[in-house]
Coordinates of C-alpha atoms and ligand atoms in Angstrom, one line a residue:
M1 CA 35.4 63.6 27.8
A2 CA 37.8 63.7 25.2
S3 CA 41.1 65.0 25.7
A4 CA 41.7 68.7 25.5
A5 CA 44.4 68.0 23.0
A6 CA 42.1 66.6 20.9
S7 CA 40.0 69.6 20.8
Q8 CA 42.6 72.1 20.6
C9 CA 42.9 71.6 17.0
Y10 CA 39.4 73.1 16.5
S11 CA 38.8 76.7 16.0
Y12 CA 36.1 78.1 18.0
S13 CA 35.3 81.2 20.2
S14 CA 35.9 80.7 24.1
S15 CA 32.0 80.8 24.5
P16 CA 30.6 77.7 22.9
A17 CA 27.1 79.8 22.9
A18 CA 28.6 82.1 20.7
W19 CA 30.5 79.7 18.5
A20 CA 30.9 81.2 15.0
L21 CA 31.0 79.5 11.7
R22 CA 33.8 80.7 9.5
Q23 CA 32.5 82.0 5.9
G24 CA 33.6 79.8 3.0
G25 CA 34.7 81.3 -0.3
G26 CA 32.8 84.5 0.1
G27 CA 29.1 85.6 0.4
A28 CA 27.8 88.0 3.2
A29 CA 27.2 86.3 6.6
R30 CA 23.7 86.1 7.9
V31 CA 23.4 86.3 11.5
V32 CA 20.5 84.3 13.2
R33 CA 19.1 85.2 16.7
L34 CA 18.1 82.2 18.3
P35 CA 15.7 82.0 21.1
S36 CA 18.4 81.3 23.8
R37 CA 20.5 84.5 22.5
R38 CA 23.1 82.2 21.1
R39 CA 24.4 83.9 18.0
F40 CA 25.5 81.9 14.9
S41 CA 26.8 83.0 11.8
V42 CA 26.4 81.0 8.7
A43 CA 27.6 81.7 5.3
A44 CA 24.9 82.9 2.8
A45 CA 23.5 80.8 0.0
G46 CA 26.4 79.9 -2.4
G47 CA 30.0 80.2 -1.5
G48 CA 30.8 76.6 -3.2
Y49 CA 29.3 74.4 -0.8
D50 CA 26.7 71.6 -1.8
N51 CA 24.0 72.2 1.0
E52 CA 21.7 75.1 1.0
N53 CA 20.8 74.6 4.6
R54 CA 23.9 75.1 6.6
E55 CA 22.8 76.4 9.9
Y56 CA 22.3 72.8 11.2
V57 CA 23.7 69.8 10.0
I58 CA 22.8 66.2 10.9
V59 CA 25.0 63.3 9.9
G60 CA 23.0 60.1 9.7
G61 CA 19.4 59.9 8.6
G62 CA 18.3 57.1 11.4
N63 CA 15.8 57.0 14.4
A64 CA 17.3 59.8 16.1
A65 CA 17.6 62.3 13.2
G66 CA 14.0 61.8 12.5
Y67 CA 12.9 62.7 16.1
A68 CA 15.6 65.7 16.1
A69 CA 14.0 67.0 12.9
R70 CA 10.6 67.1 14.5
T71 CA 11.9 68.8 17.4
F72 CA 13.5 71.5 15.0
V73 CA 10.1 71.8 13.3
E74 CA 8.3 72.3 16.9
H75 CA 10.7 75.1 17.2
G76 CA 10.1 76.8 14.0
M77 CA 13.9 76.6 13.2
A78 CA 13.9 73.8 10.4
D79 CA 12.9 75.7 7.5
G80 CA 15.9 76.6 5.3
R81 CA 18.1 75.9 8.2
L82 CA 18.2 72.3 8.8
C83 CA 20.1 69.6 6.5
I84 CA 20.2 65.9 7.0
V85 CA 22.7 63.8 5.3
S86 CA 21.9 60.4 4.9
K87 CA 23.4 57.1 3.8
E88 CA 20.0 55.6 3.0
P89 CA 17.8 56.3 0.2
V90 CA 14.7 57.0 2.4
P91 CA 13.9 59.4 5.0
P92 CA 14.4 58.4 8.7
Y93 CA 12.2 55.3 9.9
E94 CA 11.5 53.4 12.9
R95 CA 14.2 50.7 12.8
P96 CA 12.7 48.2 15.2
A97 CA 10.5 47.5 12.6
L98 CA 12.8 45.8 10.4
T99 CA 12.7 42.3 12.6
K100 CA 9.3 42.8 13.5
G101 CA 6.4 43.8 11.1
Y102 CA 8.8 43.8 8.1
L103 CA 9.7 40.2 8.3
F104 CA 6.0 39.1 8.2
P105 CA 5.3 36.6 5.1
P106 CA 3.7 38.6 1.9
E107 CA 0.4 37.2 2.7
K108 CA 0.4 38.6 6.2
K109 CA 0.7 42.4 5.2
P110 CA 4.0 43.1 6.1
A111 CA 5.2 46.7 7.3
R112 CA 6.4 48.5 4.3
L113 CA 7.7 52.2 4.0
P114 CA 6.1 54.7 4.3
G115 CA 4.2 52.9 6.9
F116 CA 6.8 53.2 9.8
H117 CA 8.7 56.4 9.2
T118 CA 9.3 58.5 12.3
C119 CA 7.5 59.3 14.2
V120 CA 4.7 57.0 14.2
G121 CA 6.4 54.9 17.1
S122 CA 5.5 57.8 19.3
G123 CA 2.0 58.8 17.8
G124 CA 3.8 61.8 15.8
Q125 CA 3.1 62.8 12.1
R126 CA 4.5 60.3 9.4
Q127 CA 7.6 61.9 8.4
T128 CA 7.7 61.0 4.8
T129 CA 9.9 62.5 1.7
E130 CA 7.1 65.2 1.5
W131 CA 7.2 66.1 5.0
Y132 CA 10.7 66.9 5.0
K133 CA 10.2 69.1 2.1
E134 CA 7.2 70.8 3.3
N135 CA 9.0 71.7 6.3
G136 CA 12.1 73.3 4.6
I137 CA 14.3 70.6 5.5
E138 CA 16.9 69.6 3.1
V139 CA 17.9 65.7 3.0
L140 CA 20.8 64.8 1.2
Y141 CA 20.1 60.6 0.4
E142 CA 22.5 57.9 -0.4
D143 CA 25.4 60.2 0.2
P144 CA 27.4 59.2 3.6
V145 CA 30.0 61.7 5.1
V146 CA 33.3 60.4 4.5
A147 CA 35.5 63.1 5.8
F148 CA 35.1 65.9 8.6
D149 CA 37.1 69.1 8.9
G150 CA 36.3 70.7 12.2
K151 CA 38.6 73.7 11.6
T152 CA 36.7 74.6 8.4
Q153 CA 33.6 73.2 9.8
T154 CA 33.0 71.0 6.6
L155 CA 32.1 67.7 5.5
K156 CA 32.6 65.9 2.6
T157 CA 30.2 63.2 1.4
S158 CA 31.2 60.0 -0.6
S159 CA 30.2 61.6 -3.9
G160 CA 32.5 64.2 -3.5
K161 CA 29.8 67.0 -2.2
M162 CA 31.5 69.8 0.3
L163 CA 29.1 70.6 2.9
K164 CA 29.2 73.6 5.5
Y165 CA 27.9 73.4 9.0
G166 CA 26.9 76.0 11.9
S167 CA 26.3 73.2 14.3
L168 CA 26.6 69.8 13.6
I169 CA 24.7 66.9 15.2
I170 CA 26.4 63.2 14.6
S171 CA 23.5 60.8 14.6
T172 CA 25.3 57.9 12.7
G173 CA 23.9 55.0 14.8
C174 CA 25.7 51.7 14.9
E175 CA 26.6 49.1 12.2
A176 CA 26.1 45.5 12.5
S177 CA 29.2 43.4 13.8
R178 CA 30.3 41.0 11.0
L179 CA 31.8 37.6 10.6
P180 CA 35.2 37.8 9.0
A181 CA 35.0 37.5 5.1
K182 CA 37.9 34.7 5.6
I183 CA 35.5 32.4 7.6
G184 CA 32.4 32.8 5.2
G185 CA 31.0 36.0 6.8
N186 CA 30.2 37.5 3.4
L187 CA 29.0 34.6 1.5
P188 CA 25.8 34.9 -0.4
G189 CA 22.8 33.9 1.7
V190 CA 24.7 35.2 5.0
H191 CA 22.5 38.1 6.4
Y192 CA 23.5 41.2 8.8
I193 CA 20.2 43.5 9.4
R194 CA 20.7 46.9 9.8
D195 CA 18.7 48.8 7.4
V196 CA 15.6 48.4 4.9
A197 CA 18.0 47.1 2.1
D198 CA 19.3 44.5 4.6
A199 CA 15.5 43.4 5.4
D200 CA 14.5 43.4 1.8
S201 CA 17.5 41.2 1.1
L202 CA 16.5 39.0 4.1
V203 CA 12.9 38.8 3.1
S204 CA 14.0 37.8 -0.3
S205 CA 16.0 34.8 0.9
L206 CA 13.3 33.5 3.6
G207 CA 10.9 33.3 0.5
K208 CA 13.3 30.7 -0.7
A209 CA 14.8 29.2 2.4
K210 CA 14.2 25.6 3.8
K211 CA 16.8 25.7 6.8
I212 CA 18.0 28.7 8.4
V213 CA 20.5 29.4 11.0
V214 CA 20.6 32.1 13.4
I215 CA 24.0 33.1 15.0
G216 CA 23.3 35.0 18.1
G217 CA 20.6 35.0 20.9
G218 CA 20.3 38.6 21.6
Y219 CA 17.3 40.8 20.3
I220 CA 18.1 40.4 16.3
G221 CA 18.6 36.6 17.0
M222 CA 15.2 36.1 19.0
E223 CA 13.1 38.4 16.9
V224 CA 14.3 37.2 13.3
A225 CA 13.7 33.5 15.0
A226 CA 10.3 34.2 15.9
A227 CA 9.5 35.6 12.2
A228 CA 10.8 32.7 10.7
C229 CA 8.4 30.6 12.6
D230 CA 5.5 32.1 10.5
W231 CA 7.5 31.3 7.3
N232 CA 7.5 27.6 8.5
L233 CA 11.1 27.2 8.3
D234 CA 13.6 24.8 10.0
T235 CA 15.4 27.3 12.3
T236 CA 18.3 26.6 14.5
I237 CA 19.7 29.3 16.9
I238 CA 23.3 29.1 17.9
F239 CA 25.0 31.1 20.6
P240 CA 28.0 30.9 22.9
E241 CA 26.1 31.6 26.2
D242 CA 24.1 29.4 28.3
H243 CA 20.6 31.0 27.5
I244 CA 19.1 33.7 25.1
M245 CA 19.1 37.3 25.9
P246 CA 22.2 36.9 28.5
R247 CA 22.7 40.6 29.0
L248 CA 19.1 41.0 30.4
F249 CA 17.0 37.7 31.2
T250 CA 18.2 35.5 34.0
P251 CA 18.5 31.7 33.3
S252 CA 14.9 31.1 34.6
L253 CA 13.2 33.8 32.5
A254 CA 15.3 32.6 29.7
K255 CA 14.0 29.0 30.0
K256 CA 10.3 30.2 29.6
Y257 CA 10.9 31.9 26.2
E258 CA 13.1 29.1 25.0
E259 CA 10.4 26.7 25.6
L260 CA 8.0 28.8 23.7
Y261 CA 10.4 28.9 20.7
Q262 CA 10.9 25.2 20.9
Q263 CA 7.4 24.7 20.9
N264 CA 7.3 26.6 17.5
G265 CA 10.0 24.3 16.1
V266 CA 13.0 26.2 16.8
K267 CA 16.0 24.3 17.9
F268 CA 19.0 25.5 20.2
I269 CA 22.6 25.0 20.0
K270 CA 24.2 26.6 23.1
G271 CA 27.5 27.3 24.7
A272 CA 28.7 26.7 20.7
L273 CA 31.0 29.1 18.8
I274 CA 31.0 29.5 15.0
D275 CA 34.4 28.0 13.1
K276 CA 33.3 29.0 9.7
L277 CA 30.3 29.3 7.4
E278 CA 30.8 26.9 4.3
A279 CA 29.5 27.4 0.7
G280 CA 27.9 24.9 -1.4
S281 CA 28.5 24.3 -5.3
D282 CA 26.5 27.2 -6.2
G283 CA 28.8 29.4 -4.1
R284 CA 25.9 30.1 -1.6
V285 CA 26.0 29.5 2.1
S286 CA 25.3 25.7 2.8
S287 CA 26.3 25.2 6.3
A288 CA 27.5 26.4 9.7
V289 CA 30.6 24.4 11.0
L290 CA 30.8 24.9 14.8
K291 CA 34.2 24.6 16.8
D292 CA 33.7 21.4 18.0
G293 CA 33.4 20.1 14.4
S294 CA 29.8 19.8 14.2
I295 CA 27.9 20.9 10.9
V296 CA 24.7 22.4 10.9
E297 CA 23.1 22.9 7.5
A298 CA 21.6 25.9 6.3
D299 CA 20.6 27.6 3.2
T300 CA 20.2 31.1 4.9
V301 CA 22.4 32.5 7.6
I302 CA 21.4 35.5 9.9
V303 CA 24.1 37.0 11.7
G304 CA 23.0 39.0 15.3
I305 CA 26.3 39.2 17.1
G306 CA 26.1 42.9 18.1
A307 CA 26.7 46.4 16.7
K308 CA 29.5 48.9 16.8
P309 CA 29.2 52.7 17.0
A310 CA 29.3 54.3 13.6
V311 CA 31.9 56.8 14.7
S312 CA 34.0 57.2 11.5
P313 CA 34.8 60.0 10.1
F314 CA 34.3 61.6 13.7
E315 CA 36.8 59.7 15.7
A316 CA 39.0 63.3 16.4
V317 CA 35.8 64.7 18.1
G318 CA 36.6 62.4 20.9
V319 CA 35.6 58.4 21.4
N320 CA 35.0 57.2 24.5
S321 CA 37.7 54.3 25.2
Q322 CA 35.1 52.0 27.7
V323 CA 32.2 52.2 25.7
G324 CA 32.8 53.4 22.4
G325 CA 30.9 55.8 20.7
I326 CA 31.4 59.8 20.9
E327 CA 31.6 61.1 24.2
V328 CA 29.2 63.8 25.2
D329 CA 28.1 65.7 28.2
S330 CA 24.7 65.4 30.0
L331 CA 23.6 68.1 27.0
F332 CA 24.9 66.0 24.2
R333 CA 27.7 68.4 23.8
T334 CA 31.0 66.8 22.7
S335 CA 34.4 68.1 23.7
V336 CA 34.3 70.3 20.4
P337 CA 31.6 73.2 20.7
G338 CA 29.1 73.1 18.5
I339 CA 29.0 69.7 17.6
F340 CA 26.6 67.1 19.5
A341 CA 26.2 63.3 19.4
I342 CA 23.0 61.4 19.8
G343 CA 21.2 57.9 19.6
D344 CA 23.4 54.7 19.5
V345 CA 26.6 56.4 18.7
A346 CA 26.5 58.8 21.7
A347 CA 28.5 57.9 25.2
F348 CA 26.8 59.9 27.8
P349 CA 26.5 60.3 31.2
L350 CA 24.0 57.9 32.7
K351 CA 22.9 60.0 35.7
M352 CA 21.1 57.8 37.5
Y353 CA 23.6 55.0 38.0
N354 CA 26.8 57.4 37.6
R355 CA 28.4 55.8 34.8
I356 CA 29.1 56.7 31.0
A357 CA 26.8 54.3 29.0
R358 CA 25.6 54.0 25.3
V359 CA 22.0 53.0 24.6
E360 CA 21.4 50.8 21.7
H361 CA 17.5 51.6 21.8
V362 CA 14.8 53.4 20.3
D363 CA 13.5 55.2 23.5
H364 CA 17.1 56.6 24.2
A365 CA 17.3 57.5 20.2
R366 CA 14.2 59.6 20.6
K367 CA 14.7 61.2 23.8
S368 CA 18.4 62.0 23.3
A369 CA 17.3 63.7 20.0
H370 CA 14.8 65.9 21.7
H371 CA 17.1 66.6 24.7
C372 CA 20.0 67.8 22.3
V373 CA 17.7 69.9 19.9
E374 CA 16.0 71.6 22.8
T375 CA 19.7 72.3 24.5
L376 CA 20.7 73.9 20.9
L377 CA 17.5 76.0 20.4
T378 CA 16.6 77.2 23.7
S379 CA 18.2 78.0 27.2
Q380 CA 17.9 74.3 28.4
T381 CA 20.5 73.4 30.9
K382 CA 18.6 70.5 32.5
A383 CA 21.0 67.2 32.4
Y384 CA 19.7 64.2 30.4
D385 CA 18.4 61.6 33.1
Y386 CA 17.7 58.5 31.4
L387 CA 16.0 55.7 32.8
P388 CA 17.2 52.5 30.8
Y389 CA 14.1 50.9 29.1
F390 CA 14.2 48.1 26.8
Y391 CA 11.3 46.2 25.1
S392 CA 10.6 43.4 22.4
R393 CA 7.6 42.3 20.7
V394 CA 7.6 38.6 18.7
F395 CA 5.4 36.3 17.5
E396 CA 2.9 39.0 16.8
Y397 CA 1.8 37.7 13.3
E398 CA -1.7 36.6 12.4
G399 CA -2.4 33.1 13.5
S400 CA 0.3 33.1 16.2
S401 CA -0.5 30.7 19.2
R402 CA 1.1 33.0 21.7
K403 CA 2.0 36.8 21.3
V404 CA 4.9 37.7 23.4
W405 CA 5.4 41.4 24.6
W406 CA 7.6 42.5 27.2
Q407 CA 9.1 45.8 28.9
F408 CA 12.4 46.2 31.2
Y409 CA 13.0 49.3 33.1
G410 CA 16.0 50.4 35.2
D411 CA 19.2 48.1 36.2
N412 CA 19.4 44.4 36.2
V413 CA 21.9 44.3 39.2
G414 CA 21.4 42.6 42.4
E415 CA 19.2 39.4 43.6
T416 CA 16.1 38.6 41.3
V417 CA 12.7 37.5 42.4
E418 CA 10.5 35.9 39.9
V419 CA 6.9 35.9 40.0
G420 CA 4.3 34.3 37.7
N421 CA 4.7 31.2 35.2
F422 CA 4.5 32.9 31.7
D423 CA 0.9 31.9 31.6
P424 CA 0.8 34.5 30.0
K425 CA 2.4 36.9 32.6
I426 CA 5.7 36.7 34.5
A427 CA 7.4 39.5 36.2
T428 CA 11.4 39.8 37.4
F429 CA 12.3 42.2 40.1
W430 CA 16.1 43.0 40.6
I431 CA 16.7 43.8 44.1
D432 CA 20.0 45.4 45.4
S433 CA 21.7 44.3 48.9
D434 CA 19.8 47.4 50.6
S435 CA 16.4 45.9 49.5
R436 CA 16.1 48.8 46.7
L437 CA 14.1 47.5 43.8
K438 CA 16.7 48.2 40.9
G439 CA 14.9 46.8 37.9
V440 CA 11.7 45.5 36.8
F441 CA 10.9 43.1 33.8
L442 CA 7.0 42.4 32.7
E443 CA 5.8 40.1 30.0
S444 CA 2.2 40.4 28.8
G445 CA 1.1 43.3 31.2
I446 CA -1.6 45.7 30.6
S447 CA -1.0 49.3 30.1
E448 CA -1.6 50.4 33.7
E449 CA 1.1 47.6 34.8
F450 CA 3.6 48.7 32.2
G451 CA 3.3 52.2 33.3
L452 CA 4.2 51.3 36.8
L453 CA 7.5 50.0 35.8
P454 CA 9.2 53.2 35.0
Q455 CA 7.8 54.7 38.5
L456 CA 9.4 51.8 40.1
A457 CA 12.8 51.6 38.5
K458 CA 13.2 55.4 39.0
S459 CA 12.1 55.8 42.7
Q460 CA 14.1 52.7 43.5
P461 CA 11.7 51.8 46.6
I462 CA 12.6 49.6 49.4
V463 CA 10.6 46.5 49.2
D464 CA 10.1 43.4 51.3
K465 CA 11.8 40.5 49.6
A466 CA 9.5 38.0 51.5
K467 CA 6.6 39.5 50.5
L468 CA 7.5 39.8 47.2
K469 CA 8.5 36.2 46.7
A470 CA 5.1 34.9 48.6
A471 CA 3.0 36.7 46.1
A472 CA 0.3 34.7 44.6
S473 CA 0.6 36.3 41.2
V474 CA 2.2 38.9 38.9
E475 CA -0.6 41.4 39.9
D476 CA -0.3 41.0 43.8
A477 CA 3.7 41.4 43.0
L478 CA 3.2 44.6 41.6
D479 CA 0.7 45.6 44.1
I480 CA 3.3 45.2 46.7
A481 CA 6.1 47.0 44.8
R482 CA 3.3 49.9 44.1
S483 CA 2.7 50.0 48.0
A484 CA 6.2 50.8 48.6
L485 CA 6.5 53.7 46.4
Ligands
FAD1 C1 16.8 45.3 13.4 C2 16.8 46.1 14.3 C3 15.8 46.0 15.3 C4 15.7 46.7 16.5 N1 14.9 46.7 17.6 C5 14.8 47.3 18.3 C6 13.7 47.1 19.1 O1 12.7 46.2 19.4 N2 13.6 47.9 20.5 C7 14.5 49.1 20.7 O2 14.3 49.9 21.5 N3 15.3 49.4 19.8 C8 15.8 48.4 18.6 N4 16.7 48.8 18.0 C9 17.6 49.7 18.0 C10 17.1 51.0 17.4 O3 16.6 50.7 16.2 C11 18.6 51.9 17.7 O4 18.7 52.1 18.7 C12 17.8 53.2 16.9 O5 17.8 53.0 15.7 C13 19.2 54.2 16.9 O6 18.8 55.5 16.3 P1 20.0 56.3 15.8 O7 19.5 57.4 14.9 O8 21.0 56.4 16.7 O9 20.9 55.0 14.7 P2 20.3 54.6 13.4 O10 18.6 54.5 13.4 O11 21.1 53.3 13.0 O12 20.5 55.6 12.4 C14 21.8 55.9 11.8 C15 21.8 56.2 10.3 O13 23.0 56.8 10.1 C16 23.5 56.4 8.8 N5 24.9 56.7 8.6 C17 26.0 56.1 9.3 N6 27.2 56.6 9.1 C18 26.7 57.6 8.2 C19 27.6 58.7 7.4 N7 29.0 58.5 7.6 N8 27.0 59.5 7.0 C20 25.6 59.5 6.7 N9 25.0 58.5 7.4 C21 25.5 57.6 8.1 C22 23.3 55.1 8.9 O14 23.0 54.5 7.6 C23 21.7 54.9 9.5 O15 20.9 55.5 8.5 C24 16.8 47.9 16.7 C25 17.7 47.9 15.9 C26 17.7 46.9 14.5 C27 19.1 47.2 13.5

């Protein structure tokens, strides 16, 4: 956790559950009884602060905030109590859509808001601007928090608003890593994709583009490159590793996907580093220059080289030195009582694997938000026990010759056994030295098969490697693994 010294400068009672918010600038305090018998005192309306709802404040209006809001509503604890402070002009939405349905060409009915506001991703109500209003949730749009004072429990926004909180949930997510401006990282035509504004800007470029370069072979790179195929663009992906999705895929698995991209006309330049991006006479990006001196022409460049946790201005709450992000315990509590962190920005104990982790995936955003708010509003003390889960869906546009959808659960450690030929299924099993199944990947499964994956990854059965290797099909391999449960 963050050092005790860091938390000493904050004022709180000895019992986090009874943490009292100091009154600011007069006004009678209102004492709210919570189901968990926790008692918070919050300043009454007025008092010189710019938020009406002061009991619970969420900073960041992204995926996790949307799911947190839903949990507050489910507990009847949102109305008049919850304020969300957002950098974006729209309510929380399902961010993964931005590199998927959002990038369909105009004639293919691209996803647009409010179609993918939270919580459509998990089958919940569509949380539009009206939903927040109807549920008494105050949302402050386009006004990021720029300063935080834990002693007075106040926040300052970029427009100069002063906000008060009783309990604070930090859900600021991540920001895209950028190429330095001095090597052309800010040139017109160079895109990063994190929010709807970024996606709109990219769509506008794709409409005019002829040659695009995608920098990075991870999620963002692969999803944007797949989308570009539907726009019939000359597309080159450049990355320093030997294959795509290096943090998850084995070389053999990656090869299958790379071949599909190549069949769609995408070119790969592997093992390559960008020296600089150059501008043409119009000032717009015109090429990528590689470290070996070679030049790849491009009128549009999409950079997908990772993301950094958006910890500012909350560094004093405690940042984990290994994984970055605001450090929390298994209930999403930071070292400062009354302050929580969820989603991409939270560095939390990954109980199953006994390590501190940050997980930049929507499933964790949803689950961490729910777990945190349950902790805050009820007497829940159950430790968060997350099973890592990643997925992607690409080439899903109308007329695509081959759709791709895969899921992975668990830990990609140990020896691998691959079954299937990507015709359309393929599965990879990660097995440790004790023959325990640690992780499992499946492409193009049916829902029953995908449903088996978390069971396998969670219970980590001892499997017969030889039998798995000899499996005649992906279905057989899954049956063999199932029988080990
Ligand atoms: C393009 C893209 C595609 C993705 N695809 C997938 C996928 O296929 N599968 C998957 O599992 N995951 C995917 N992810 C990851 C997933 O979207 C994130 O894990 C999830 O959005 C995290 O939720 P969050 O609320 O923690 O952060 P976010 O959803 O990023 O929300 C954080 C919000 O906080 C705001 N903010 C930041 N600082 C401040 C501040 N100081 N004041 C106020 N507001 C602030 C940001 O503007 C943002 O609105 C994708 C992410 C991106 C960007």
